[in-house]
Coordinates of C-alpha atoms in Angstrom, one line a residue:
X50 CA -10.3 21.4 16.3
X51 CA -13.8 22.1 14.5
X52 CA -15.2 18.9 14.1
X53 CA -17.8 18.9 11.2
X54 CA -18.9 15.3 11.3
X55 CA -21.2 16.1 14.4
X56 CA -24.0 13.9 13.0
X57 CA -23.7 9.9 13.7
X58 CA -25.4 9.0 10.9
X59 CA -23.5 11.2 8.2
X60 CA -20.5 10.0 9.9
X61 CA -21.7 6.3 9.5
X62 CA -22.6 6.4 6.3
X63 CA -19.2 8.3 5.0
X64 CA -17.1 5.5 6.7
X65 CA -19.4 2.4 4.9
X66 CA -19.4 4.8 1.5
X67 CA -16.2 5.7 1.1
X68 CA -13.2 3.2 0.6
X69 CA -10.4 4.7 2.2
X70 CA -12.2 4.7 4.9
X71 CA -14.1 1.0 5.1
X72 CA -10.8 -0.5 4.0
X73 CA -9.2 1.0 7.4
X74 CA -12.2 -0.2 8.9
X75 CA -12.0 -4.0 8.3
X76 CA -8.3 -4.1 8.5
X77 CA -8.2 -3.0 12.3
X78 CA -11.2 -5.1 13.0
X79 CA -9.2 -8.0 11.5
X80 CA -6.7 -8.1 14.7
X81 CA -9.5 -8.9 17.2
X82 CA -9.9 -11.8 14.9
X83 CA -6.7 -12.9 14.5
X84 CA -5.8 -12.0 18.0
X85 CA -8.9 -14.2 19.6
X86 CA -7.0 -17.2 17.3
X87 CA -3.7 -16.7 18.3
X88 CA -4.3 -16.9 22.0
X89 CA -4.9 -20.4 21.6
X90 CA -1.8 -21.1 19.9
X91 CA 0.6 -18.6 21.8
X92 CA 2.2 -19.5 25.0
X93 CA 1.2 -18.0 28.2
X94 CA 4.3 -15.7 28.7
X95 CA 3.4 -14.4 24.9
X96 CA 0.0 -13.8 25.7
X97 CA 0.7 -12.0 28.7
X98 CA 3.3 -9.4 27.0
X99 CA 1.0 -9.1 24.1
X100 CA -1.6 -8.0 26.5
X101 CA 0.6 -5.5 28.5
X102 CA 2.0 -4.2 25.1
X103 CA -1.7 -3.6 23.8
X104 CA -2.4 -1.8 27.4
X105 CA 0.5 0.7 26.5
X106 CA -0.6 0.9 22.9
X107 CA -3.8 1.7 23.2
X108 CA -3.5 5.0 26.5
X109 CA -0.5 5.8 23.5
X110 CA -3.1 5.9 21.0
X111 CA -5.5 7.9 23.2
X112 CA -2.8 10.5 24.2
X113 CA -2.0 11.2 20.9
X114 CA -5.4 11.9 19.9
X115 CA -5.8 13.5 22.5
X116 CA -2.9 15.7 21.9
X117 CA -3.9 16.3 17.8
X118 CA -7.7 16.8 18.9
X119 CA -5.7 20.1 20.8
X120 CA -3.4 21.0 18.0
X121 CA -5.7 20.1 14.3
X122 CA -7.6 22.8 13.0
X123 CA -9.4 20.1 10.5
X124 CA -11.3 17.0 10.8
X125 CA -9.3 15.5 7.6
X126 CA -6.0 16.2 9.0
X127 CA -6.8 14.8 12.5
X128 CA -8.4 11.4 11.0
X129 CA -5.4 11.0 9.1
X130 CA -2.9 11.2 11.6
X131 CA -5.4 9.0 13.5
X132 CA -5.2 6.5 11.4
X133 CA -1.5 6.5 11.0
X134 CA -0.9 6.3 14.5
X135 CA -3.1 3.7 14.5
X136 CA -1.3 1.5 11.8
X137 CA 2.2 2.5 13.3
X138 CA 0.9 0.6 16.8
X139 CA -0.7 -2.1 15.4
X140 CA 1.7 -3.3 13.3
X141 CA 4.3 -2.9 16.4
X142 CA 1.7 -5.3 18.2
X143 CA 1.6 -7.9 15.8
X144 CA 5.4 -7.9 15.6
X145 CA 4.6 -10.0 19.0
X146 CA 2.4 -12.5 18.0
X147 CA 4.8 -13.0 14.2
X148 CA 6.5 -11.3 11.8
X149 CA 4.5 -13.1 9.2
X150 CA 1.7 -11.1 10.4
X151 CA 3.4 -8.0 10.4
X152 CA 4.0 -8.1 6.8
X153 CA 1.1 -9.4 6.0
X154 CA -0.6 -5.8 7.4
X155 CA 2.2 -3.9 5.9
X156 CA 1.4 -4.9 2.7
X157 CA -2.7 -4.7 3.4
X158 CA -1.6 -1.1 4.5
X159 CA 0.6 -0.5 1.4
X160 CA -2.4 -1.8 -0.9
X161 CA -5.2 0.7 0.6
X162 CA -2.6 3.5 0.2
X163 CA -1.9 2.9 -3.4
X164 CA -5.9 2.1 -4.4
X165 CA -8.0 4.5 -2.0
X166 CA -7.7 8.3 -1.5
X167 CA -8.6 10.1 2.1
X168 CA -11.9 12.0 0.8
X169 CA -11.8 16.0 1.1
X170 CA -14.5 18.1 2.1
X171 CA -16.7 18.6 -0.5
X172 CA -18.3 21.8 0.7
X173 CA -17.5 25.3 -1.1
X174 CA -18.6 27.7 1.5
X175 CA -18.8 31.3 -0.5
X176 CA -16.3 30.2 -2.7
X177 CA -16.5 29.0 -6.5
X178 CA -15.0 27.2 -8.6
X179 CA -13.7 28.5 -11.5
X180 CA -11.8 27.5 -14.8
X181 CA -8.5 29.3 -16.1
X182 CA -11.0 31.1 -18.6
X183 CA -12.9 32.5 -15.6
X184 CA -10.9 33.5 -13.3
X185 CA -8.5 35.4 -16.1
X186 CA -12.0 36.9 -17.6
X187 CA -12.6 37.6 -13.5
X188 CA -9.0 39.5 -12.9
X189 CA -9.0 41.4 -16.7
X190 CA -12.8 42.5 -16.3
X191 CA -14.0 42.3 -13.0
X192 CA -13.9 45.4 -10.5
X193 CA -10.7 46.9 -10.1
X194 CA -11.6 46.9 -6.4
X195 CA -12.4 43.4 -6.0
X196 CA -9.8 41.2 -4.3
X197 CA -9.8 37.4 -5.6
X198 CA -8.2 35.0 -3.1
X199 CA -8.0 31.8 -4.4
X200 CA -6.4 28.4 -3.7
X201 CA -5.4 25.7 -6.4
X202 CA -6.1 22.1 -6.3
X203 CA -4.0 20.3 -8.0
X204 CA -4.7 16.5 -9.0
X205 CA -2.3 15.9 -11.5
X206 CA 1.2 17.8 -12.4
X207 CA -0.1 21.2 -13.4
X208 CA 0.0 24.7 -12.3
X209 CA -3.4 27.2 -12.1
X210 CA -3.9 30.8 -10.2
X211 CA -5.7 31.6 -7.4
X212 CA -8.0 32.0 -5.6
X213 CA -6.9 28.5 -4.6
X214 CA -5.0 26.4 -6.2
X215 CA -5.0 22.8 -5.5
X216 CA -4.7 19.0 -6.3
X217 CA -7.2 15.9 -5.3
X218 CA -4.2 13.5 -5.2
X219 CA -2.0 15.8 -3.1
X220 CA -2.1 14.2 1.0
X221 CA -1.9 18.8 1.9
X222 CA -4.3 19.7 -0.4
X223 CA -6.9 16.6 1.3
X224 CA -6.1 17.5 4.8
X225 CA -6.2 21.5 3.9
X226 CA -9.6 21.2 2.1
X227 CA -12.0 22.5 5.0
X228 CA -9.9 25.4 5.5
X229 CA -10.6 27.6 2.3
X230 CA -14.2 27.1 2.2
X231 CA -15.1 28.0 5.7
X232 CA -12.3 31.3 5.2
X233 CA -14.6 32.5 2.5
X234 CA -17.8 31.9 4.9
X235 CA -16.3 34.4 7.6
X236 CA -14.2 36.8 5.3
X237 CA -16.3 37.2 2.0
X238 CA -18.1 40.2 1.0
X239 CA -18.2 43.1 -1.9
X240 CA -14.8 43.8 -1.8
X241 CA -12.9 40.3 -1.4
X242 CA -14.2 36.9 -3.1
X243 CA -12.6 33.2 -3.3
X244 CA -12.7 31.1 -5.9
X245 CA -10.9 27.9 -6.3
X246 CA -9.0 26.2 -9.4
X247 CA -8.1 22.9 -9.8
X248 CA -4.9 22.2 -11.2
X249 CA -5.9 18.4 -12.0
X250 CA -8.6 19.6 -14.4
X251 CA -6.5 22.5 -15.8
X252 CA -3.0 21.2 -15.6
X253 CA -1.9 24.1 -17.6
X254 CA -2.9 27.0 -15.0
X255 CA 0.0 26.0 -12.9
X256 CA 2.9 27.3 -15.4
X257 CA 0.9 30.4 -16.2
X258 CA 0.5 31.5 -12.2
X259 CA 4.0 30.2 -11.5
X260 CA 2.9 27.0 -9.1
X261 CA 5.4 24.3 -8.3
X262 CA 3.3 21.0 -8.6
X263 CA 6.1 19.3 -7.0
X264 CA 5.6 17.7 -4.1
X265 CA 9.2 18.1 -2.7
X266 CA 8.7 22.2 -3.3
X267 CA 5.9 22.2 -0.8
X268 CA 3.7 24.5 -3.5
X269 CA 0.1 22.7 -2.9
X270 CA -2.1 24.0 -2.0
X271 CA -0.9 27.4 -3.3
X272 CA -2.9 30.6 -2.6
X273 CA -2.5 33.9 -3.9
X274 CA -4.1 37.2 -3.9
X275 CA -5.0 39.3 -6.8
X276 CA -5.7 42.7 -6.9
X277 CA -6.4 45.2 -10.0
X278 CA -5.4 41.8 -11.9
X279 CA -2.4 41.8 -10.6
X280 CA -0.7 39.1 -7.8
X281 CA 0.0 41.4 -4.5
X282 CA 1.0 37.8 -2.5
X283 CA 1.0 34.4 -2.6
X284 CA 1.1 31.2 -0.2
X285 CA 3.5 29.4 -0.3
X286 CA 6.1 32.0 -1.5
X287 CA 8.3 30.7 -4.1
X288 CA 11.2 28.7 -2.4
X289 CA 14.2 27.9 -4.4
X290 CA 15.3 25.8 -1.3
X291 CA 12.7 23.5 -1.4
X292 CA 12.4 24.1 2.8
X293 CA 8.7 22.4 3.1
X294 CA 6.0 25.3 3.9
X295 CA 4.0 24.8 7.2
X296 CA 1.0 23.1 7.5
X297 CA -2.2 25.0 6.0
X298 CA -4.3 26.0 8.9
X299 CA -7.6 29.3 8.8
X300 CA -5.2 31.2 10.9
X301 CA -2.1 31.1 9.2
X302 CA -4.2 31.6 5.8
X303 CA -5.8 34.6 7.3
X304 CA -2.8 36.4 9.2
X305 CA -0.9 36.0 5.9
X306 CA -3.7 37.6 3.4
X307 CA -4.8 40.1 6.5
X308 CA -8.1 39.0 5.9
X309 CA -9.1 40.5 9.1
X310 CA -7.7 43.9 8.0
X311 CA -9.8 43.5 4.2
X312 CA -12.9 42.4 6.4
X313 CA -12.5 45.4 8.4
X314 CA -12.3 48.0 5.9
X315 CA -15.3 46.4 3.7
X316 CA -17.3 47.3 7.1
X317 CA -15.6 50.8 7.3
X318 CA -16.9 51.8 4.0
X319 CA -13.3 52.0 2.4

């Protein structure tokens, strides 16, 4: 996994900033409060299975990082498994000390899901964003050699063409967000360009490029590649089965555009 949030400070200062992330913040610090108070009132034989229970929790906790630092390709989709791990454990902890407790954090959980949002990464890389206007004005009278890849971001129940088309609210399009701007960094040139639409803002786009903002269809993020204005493929592929699509990683973007193959014929001179 390519961790982007090498610096301590920008890292700091993204956790106190954002809510989704502070909120997580003070509501695992809270159990080593309320832990520290209920060894006083918990019996001995209590005490000591909560502290062999947290033991196994916590080299858990560490192996499954360990095992989704291996297998992650972004830093959005590994800190939000983290965190869900995280919640999963400590909620089966405090099922130990009382159930009142438990629900109590379920419901502190259930409250930070429904008012905060996991933040995306906010960088574009080569790619730009572009309106429906744009990127129709971009296909009709750009050059008929130019490929557009594009991805749409959808943040409301709407449909737009790519280059990429995704959504703000949708949990895929979050944890997929790194991976289309740092594509376009190693794979843009003369011949092949990215551009990203966001179905939130242009709800609309989605019926006229054929995207399924529904969840349940797996269609966001959706990416598909134009060429000569017209759509030579698309990711996901249209699934009338609804069967979910796989999770949006650089190399399964790039094995199914062959972006290595348009990257090596922009050198050749073809």
């Amino acid at each position: 996994m390519e961790k982007k949030q090498s610096n301590p400070k920008e890292w700091l200062n993204q956790m106190v900033g954002e809510p989704y992330y502070l909120t997580h913040f003070l509501a695992f610090f809270s159990y080593f409060i309320v832990r520290s108070s209920a060894s006083l009132a918990l019996s001995p034989h209590i005490t000591q299975l909560l502290f062999y229970r947290e033991i196994q929790a916590i080299l858990a906790f560490f192996m499954l990082i360990a095992y989704k630092m291996v297998r992650e390709e972004t830093w959005e989709a590994f800190v939000a498994d983290t965190l869900f791990f995280g919640k999963i454990l400590l909620v089966a902890l405090t099922l130990i000390v009382d159930y009142h407790l438990t629900l109590w954090y379920i419901v502190v959980f259930s409250v930070i899901y429904v008012l905060t949002q996991q933040p995306s990464y906010q960088e574009l890389g080569t790619a730009s964003k572009l309106t429906p206007l744009q990127l129709e004005a971009l296909l009709t009278e750009g050059n008929p050699s130019r490929f557009w890849l594009g991805m749409l971001v959808l943040q409301m129940k709407t449909e737009i063409a790519l280059v990429e088309f995704r959504a703000s609210f949708s949990s895929g399009c979050r944890r997929a967000s790194r991976c289309f701007p740092e594509l376009s960094i190693t794979y843009s040139n003369k011949n092949l360009s990215f551009g990203i639409v966001d179905l939130g803002l242009f709800p609309n786009a989605a019926e006229k490029f054929g995207i399924s903002p529904g969840g349940s269809m797996g269609q966001l993020p959706t990416y598909i590649l134009f060429e000569n204005a017209t759509e030579v493929t698309r990711f996901p592929e249209f699934n009338f089965e609804a069967r979910p699509a796989p999770p949006i990683t650089k190399r399964l973007l790039s094995r199914h555009f062959e972006l290595d193959r348009h990257l090596l014929e922009y050198v050749n001179g073809k």
